[in-house]
Short mmCIF file of C-alpha atoms and ligand atoms in Angstrom, two decimals:
data_model
loop_
_atom_site.label_atom_id
_atom_site.label_comp_id
_atom_site.label_asym_id
_atom_site.label_seq_id
_atom_site.Cartn_x
_atom_site.Cartn_y
_atom_site.Cartn_z
CA MET A 93 -0.05 -0.01 -0.05
CA SER A 94 1.20 3.59 -0.73
CA ASP A 95 2.23 5.93 1.98
CA LEU A 96 -1.30 7.10 3.02
CA SER A 97 -0.05 10.45 4.30
CA SER A 98 1.24 11.48 0.82
CA LEU A 99 -2.35 11.08 -0.68
CA PRO A 100 -4.17 14.30 -1.70
CA ILE A 101 -6.98 13.55 0.73
CA ALA A 102 -7.02 12.79 4.53
CA THR A 103 -6.67 9.00 4.38
CA THR A 104 -6.46 6.45 7.15
CA ALA A 105 -6.31 2.61 7.46
CA ASP A 106 -6.58 3.03 11.22
CA LEU A 107 -9.84 2.41 13.08
CA ASP A 108 -9.16 4.64 16.09
CA GLN A 109 -8.20 7.55 13.86
CA LEU A 110 -11.27 6.99 11.70
CA ARG A 111 -13.58 6.87 14.68
CA LYS A 112 -12.03 9.90 16.48
CA LYS A 113 -12.52 12.07 13.35
CA ILE A 114 -16.08 10.93 12.66
CA ARG A 115 -17.22 11.13 16.29
CA GLY A 116 -15.79 14.65 16.34
CA TRP A 117 -17.97 15.62 13.34
CA GLN A 118 -21.02 13.90 14.92
CA ARG A 119 -20.47 15.63 18.26
CA ASP A 120 -20.53 18.95 16.46
CA GLY A 121 -23.90 18.06 15.04
CA GLN A 122 -22.82 17.26 11.55
CA ARG A 123 -24.36 14.30 9.64
CA VAL A 124 -21.88 11.87 8.15
CA GLY A 125 -22.52 10.28 4.82
CA PHE A 126 -20.56 7.14 3.69
CA VAL A 127 -19.79 5.83 0.27
CA PRO A 128 -18.28 2.30 0.37
CA THR A 129 -16.30 1.37 -2.82
CA MET A 130 -13.68 -0.99 -4.18
CA GLY A 131 -11.81 1.78 -5.85
CA ALA A 132 -11.03 2.18 -9.56
CA LEU A 133 -13.34 5.21 -9.21
CA HIS A 134 -15.23 6.65 -12.16
CA GLU A 135 -17.99 9.38 -12.50
CA GLY A 136 -20.56 6.95 -11.18
CA HIS A 137 -18.84 6.67 -7.83
CA LEU A 138 -18.31 10.42 -7.74
CA SER A 139 -22.07 11.01 -8.36
CA LEU A 140 -22.55 8.99 -5.19
CA ILE A 141 -20.17 11.18 -3.28
CA LYS A 142 -22.09 14.21 -4.47
CA LEU A 143 -25.48 12.67 -3.39
CA ALA A 144 -23.96 12.02 0.04
CA GLN A 145 -22.77 15.67 0.17
CA GLU A 146 -26.20 16.95 -0.70
CA ARG A 147 -27.73 14.81 2.12
CA GLY A 148 -24.99 15.08 4.87
CA SER A 149 -22.45 17.59 5.85
CA ARG A 150 -19.36 15.32 5.82
CA VAL A 151 -18.53 12.42 3.50
CA VAL A 152 -16.32 9.45 4.21
CA ALA A 153 -15.51 7.13 1.22
CA SER A 154 -13.81 3.74 1.77
CA ILE A 155 -11.76 1.74 -0.71
CA PHE A 156 -11.40 -1.86 0.00
CA VAL A 157 -11.23 -4.68 -2.58
CA ASN A 158 -13.15 -7.22 -0.57
CA PRO A 159 -11.85 -10.78 -1.08
CA ALA A 160 -14.93 -12.23 0.62
CA GLN A 161 -17.12 -11.38 -2.37
CA PHE A 162 -14.95 -12.97 -5.00
CA ALA A 163 -14.91 -16.71 -5.69
CA PRO A 164 -11.44 -18.37 -6.15
CA HIS A 165 -11.84 -18.35 -9.96
CA GLU A 166 -13.01 -14.72 -10.23
CA ASP A 167 -11.12 -11.46 -10.83
CA PHE A 168 -9.93 -10.52 -7.26
CA ASP A 169 -6.29 -10.41 -8.35
CA ALA A 170 -6.94 -8.64 -11.66
CA TYR A 171 -9.39 -6.15 -10.01
CA PRO A 172 -7.87 -2.53 -10.84
CA ARG A 173 -6.09 -0.98 -7.76
CA THR A 174 -5.58 2.69 -8.38
CA LEU A 175 -5.45 4.18 -4.86
CA ARG A 176 -3.43 7.34 -5.83
CA ASP A 177 -5.70 8.27 -8.77
CA ASP A 178 -8.79 7.51 -6.62
CA ALA A 179 -7.57 9.76 -3.84
CA ALA A 180 -7.01 12.57 -6.30
CA LYS A 181 -10.61 12.10 -7.60
CA LEU A 182 -11.99 12.10 -4.09
CA ALA A 183 -9.98 15.17 -3.20
CA ASN A 184 -11.19 16.94 -6.31
CA ALA A 185 -14.84 15.93 -5.36
CA ASP A 186 -14.31 17.54 -1.84
CA CYS A 187 -14.73 14.19 -0.12
CA ASP A 188 -13.76 14.78 3.53
CA MET A 189 -11.96 11.49 4.38
CA LEU A 190 -10.87 8.24 2.78
CA TYR A 191 -10.80 5.02 4.81
CA ALA A 192 -8.56 2.42 3.27
CA PRO A 193 -8.39 -0.55 5.65
CA LEU A 194 -6.21 -3.54 5.28
CA ALA A 195 -7.57 -7.06 4.79
CA SER A 196 -5.67 -8.40 7.72
CA ASP A 197 -7.41 -5.76 9.84
CA LEU A 198 -10.90 -6.41 8.58
CA TYR A 199 -10.52 -10.18 8.38
CA PRO A 200 -7.88 -11.11 11.16
CA ASP A 201 -6.87 -14.80 11.69
CA GLY A 202 -9.63 -16.58 13.22
CA PHE A 203 -12.46 -14.49 11.63
CA ALA A 204 -15.28 -16.99 11.28
CA THR A 205 -18.61 -15.20 11.05
CA GLU A 206 -20.86 -15.51 8.10
CA LEU A 207 -24.21 -13.83 7.29
CA LYS A 208 -27.03 -15.88 5.74
CA LEU A 209 -29.28 -13.93 3.45
CA GLY A 210 -32.67 -14.54 2.09
CA GLY A 211 -35.36 -12.20 0.46
CA ALA A 212 -33.71 -9.86 -2.08
CA ALA A 213 -30.58 -12.00 -2.16
CA GLN A 214 -32.45 -14.93 -3.69
CA GLY A 215 -31.95 -15.70 -7.35
CA LEU A 216 -30.34 -13.50 -10.05
CA GLU A 217 -26.67 -12.87 -8.96
CA THR A 218 -26.93 -15.54 -6.34
CA ASP A 219 -27.67 -18.21 -8.91
CA PHE A 220 -24.34 -17.43 -10.62
CA ARG A 221 -22.26 -15.94 -7.74
CA PRO A 222 -23.49 -17.94 -4.71
CA HIS A 223 -20.67 -16.45 -2.50
CA PHE A 224 -21.29 -12.85 -3.53
CA PHE A 225 -24.01 -11.26 -1.23
CA ALA A 226 -22.69 -13.02 1.94
CA GLY A 227 -19.24 -11.46 1.12
CA VAL A 228 -20.73 -7.94 0.41
CA ALA A 229 -23.04 -8.04 3.45
CA ILE A 230 -20.31 -8.98 5.88
CA VAL A 231 -17.91 -6.33 4.69
CA VAL A 232 -20.77 -3.63 4.49
CA ALA A 233 -21.90 -4.64 8.06
CA LYS A 234 -18.29 -4.28 9.28
CA LEU A 235 -17.62 -1.01 7.53
CA PHE A 236 -21.08 0.43 8.88
CA ASN A 237 -20.02 -0.58 12.36
CA ARG A 238 -16.69 1.03 11.94
CA VAL A 239 -17.84 4.29 10.25
CA GLN A 240 -21.25 4.51 12.01
CA PRO A 241 -22.53 6.90 9.48
CA ASP A 242 -25.88 8.65 9.39
CA LEU A 243 -26.53 7.64 5.72
CA ALA A 244 -24.84 5.57 3.08
CA VAL A 245 -25.21 5.69 -0.74
CA PHE A 246 -25.23 2.78 -2.95
CA GLY A 247 -25.64 2.79 -6.81
CA GLU A 248 -28.75 1.49 -8.50
CA LYS A 249 -26.32 -0.07 -11.03
CA ASP A 250 -25.95 -2.94 -8.53
CA TYR A 251 -29.71 -2.96 -7.81
CA GLN A 252 -29.85 -6.31 -6.18
CA GLN A 253 -26.94 -5.38 -3.94
CA LEU A 254 -28.82 -2.13 -3.02
CA LEU A 255 -31.97 -4.10 -2.04
CA VAL A 256 -29.84 -6.65 -0.05
CA ILE A 257 -28.17 -3.91 1.89
CA LYS A 258 -31.50 -2.13 2.56
CA GLN A 259 -32.90 -5.44 3.85
CA MET A 260 -29.98 -6.04 6.00
CA VAL A 261 -30.20 -2.54 7.51
CA ARG A 262 -33.95 -3.02 8.17
CA ASP A 263 -33.54 -6.53 9.52
CA LEU A 264 -30.68 -5.64 11.93
CA ASP A 265 -32.21 -2.26 12.95
CA LEU A 266 -29.02 -0.37 11.89
CA PRO A 267 -29.71 3.43 12.29
CA ILE A 268 -28.49 4.22 8.80
CA SER A 269 -30.47 5.76 5.92
CA ILE A 270 -29.62 3.94 2.67
CA ILE A 271 -29.83 6.36 -0.30
CA PRO A 272 -29.95 4.99 -3.87
CA GLY A 273 -27.74 6.65 -6.45
CA PRO A 274 -29.00 6.68 -10.15
CA THR A 275 -26.86 4.77 -12.66
CA LEU A 276 -24.56 6.98 -14.85
CA ARG A 277 -24.27 5.92 -18.51
CA GLU A 278 -21.91 6.60 -21.39
CA ARG A 279 -23.55 8.37 -24.31
CA ASP A 280 -24.41 5.05 -26.02
CA GLY A 281 -26.10 3.80 -22.86
CA LEU A 282 -23.36 1.56 -21.40
CA ALA A 283 -23.62 1.78 -17.52
CA LEU A 284 -20.35 3.11 -16.00
CA SER A 285 -18.49 0.34 -14.14
CA SER A 286 -14.93 -0.24 -13.02
CA ARG A 287 -15.03 -3.53 -15.01
CA ASN A 288 -15.62 -1.78 -18.33
CA ALA A 289 -11.89 -1.20 -18.29
CA TYR A 290 -11.49 -4.94 -19.13
CA LEU A 291 -13.34 -4.57 -22.42
CA SER A 292 -11.55 -4.57 -25.83
CA THR A 293 -12.45 -2.05 -28.41
CA LYS A 294 -14.69 -4.51 -30.22
CA GLU A 295 -16.26 -5.64 -26.96
CA ARG A 296 -16.84 -2.09 -25.92
CA GLU A 297 -18.91 -1.44 -29.09
CA ILE A 298 -21.10 -4.62 -28.45
CA ALA A 299 -21.52 -3.76 -24.70
CA ALA A 300 -23.84 -0.92 -25.30
CA GLY A 301 -26.32 -3.37 -26.73
CA LEU A 302 -27.18 -4.49 -23.19
CA HIS A 303 -28.84 -1.15 -22.35
CA GLU A 304 -30.72 -1.29 -25.63
CA ILE A 305 -32.00 -4.81 -25.00
CA LEU A 306 -33.09 -3.84 -21.40
CA THR A 307 -34.80 -0.79 -22.76
CA GLY A 308 -36.80 -2.73 -25.24
CA PHE A 309 -37.67 -5.42 -22.53
CA ALA A 310 -38.87 -2.63 -20.21
CA ARG A 311 -40.83 -0.96 -22.87
CA ASP A 312 -42.56 -4.18 -23.83
CA LEU A 313 -43.58 -4.71 -20.28
CA ALA A 314 -44.78 -1.15 -19.93
CA ASN A 315 -46.94 -1.59 -23.04
CA GLY A 316 -48.66 -4.68 -21.47
CA THR A 317 -46.87 -7.61 -23.08
CA ASP A 318 -46.75 -10.60 -20.64
CA TRP A 319 -43.39 -10.89 -19.07
CA GLU A 320 -42.81 -14.39 -20.37
CA THR A 321 -43.09 -13.22 -24.00
CA ALA A 322 -41.06 -10.05 -23.38
CA GLN A 323 -38.32 -11.99 -21.61
CA GLY A 324 -38.11 -14.54 -24.37
CA LYS A 325 -37.65 -11.79 -26.91
CA ALA A 326 -34.87 -10.03 -24.77
CA LEU A 327 -33.19 -13.33 -24.12
CA ALA A 328 -32.98 -14.19 -27.83
CA LYS A 329 -31.47 -10.78 -28.63
CA ALA A 330 -28.97 -11.07 -25.71
CA ALA A 331 -27.95 -14.60 -26.80
CA SER A 332 -27.13 -13.41 -30.20
CA ALA A 333 -25.14 -10.33 -29.03
CA PHE A 334 -23.15 -11.69 -26.11
CA ASP A 335 -20.91 -14.58 -25.50
CA ARG A 336 -23.08 -15.91 -22.72
CA VAL A 337 -26.19 -14.77 -20.80
CA ASP A 338 -26.39 -15.51 -17.09
CA TYR A 339 -29.81 -14.06 -16.73
CA ILE A 340 -32.20 -11.51 -18.12
CA GLU A 341 -35.31 -11.26 -15.98
CA ALA A 342 -38.13 -9.06 -14.76
CA ARG A 343 -38.72 -8.93 -11.08
CA CYS A 344 -40.84 -6.98 -8.44
CA ALA A 345 -38.92 -3.68 -8.01
CA ALA A 346 -39.50 -3.52 -4.31
CA THR A 347 -38.49 -7.05 -3.31
CA LEU A 348 -37.00 -8.73 -6.40
CA ALA A 349 -39.59 -11.46 -5.90
CA PRO A 350 -40.58 -13.26 -9.08
CA LEU A 351 -43.60 -11.80 -10.81
CA PRO A 352 -46.90 -13.57 -11.20
CA ALA A 353 -47.57 -14.93 -14.83
CA GLY A 354 -48.80 -12.54 -17.44
CA PRO A 355 -48.65 -8.69 -17.87
CA VAL A 356 -46.89 -6.81 -15.11
CA ASP A 357 -49.27 -5.46 -12.45
CA ARG A 358 -46.88 -3.81 -10.07
CA PRO A 359 -43.58 -1.71 -10.10
CA ALA A 360 -41.05 -3.87 -11.78
CA ARG A 361 -37.41 -3.90 -12.63
CA VAL A 362 -35.60 -5.67 -15.60
CA LEU A 363 -32.11 -7.02 -14.68
CA ALA A 364 -29.46 -8.73 -16.66
CA ALA A 365 -25.88 -10.26 -16.43
CA VAL A 366 -24.00 -11.11 -19.62
CA TRP A 367 -20.51 -12.00 -20.65
CA LEU A 368 -18.18 -10.52 -23.33
CA GLY A 369 -15.05 -12.60 -23.33
CA LYS A 370 -13.85 -12.59 -19.82
CA THR A 371 -15.87 -9.60 -18.71
CA ARG A 372 -19.13 -9.94 -16.90
CA LEU A 373 -21.59 -7.00 -17.43
CA ILE A 374 -24.58 -6.33 -15.26
CA ASP A 375 -27.29 -3.73 -15.64
CA ASN A 376 -30.93 -2.96 -14.90
CA LEU A 377 -33.73 -0.62 -15.53
CA ALA A 378 -37.08 0.38 -14.05
CA VAL A 379 -40.13 -0.61 -15.96
CA GLY A 380 -42.38 2.36 -16.93
O1 PAF B 525 -20.38 -2.25 -4.97
C1 PAF B 525 -19.17 -2.33 -4.49
O2 PAF B 525 -18.20 -1.62 -4.93
C2 PAF B 525 -18.95 -3.37 -3.34
O3 PAF B 525 -19.86 -4.44 -3.50
C3 PAF B 525 -19.06 -2.79 -1.98
C4 PAF B 525 -20.49 -2.32 -1.68
C5 PAF B 525 -18.06 -1.67 -1.83
C6 PAF B 525 -18.70 -3.88 -0.96
O4 PAF B 525 -17.41 -4.40 -1.10
#
């Protein structure tokens, strides 16, 4: 890890320092907003910082590439680590503090607690990355406990993650408001993601098709087509554009429960995960 004191934003890996600073702000009556990230920051993350600034007076961001949410065959080692650039972006965005804990501190020898998730964690990502939400939930629970923010912002780009975190906060009575941040997109519709950096030029061109397919799927549902027909159409398009389709589905927007057969009769969300070469893209849209 780089020398944290040389970064252009107040940065700490130390829990006592973090707590001292945050408790000081809270004692002065300031609300603290928190934006947890894995780094490789882009405009999407910075829009979450901005949202936190609009809702709270101080903002803490964290950068931690969380090993618990990657399976052994996934891209933990390859995940971009750009701490110095990220710190500069956070400083430019007037973020107040960066927390960059070490894995050995968050998961010391003997760490053995797991969270078992139901509800919004069922299906979709879990069918393909069964380890994922347990890994996300444990690290977010630990970060929440360390930072103890008044509010935290999560991007709608990871819609299922957002609902899993909301559910965890509700179920565990954590006194933290969860604020959803709208997805930021490139001009051609591709949702901003740190993993877009993996795409070749050719793959990058194809990637924008995911947004188009989801837009068509959502439009069909809004026009009253039954979800089974609309899903079949979207699936056929995705299968011809992408190397592999993990899922493309319509779910209840509030809970991610499967929809009853036929036309959609409640607020719904379409969600997809597809592959281009070694890159997995996820995206989602509201229906209507
Ligand atoms: O969305 C992410 O970047 C991660 O899943 C999170 C919430 C920071 C937990 O590691």
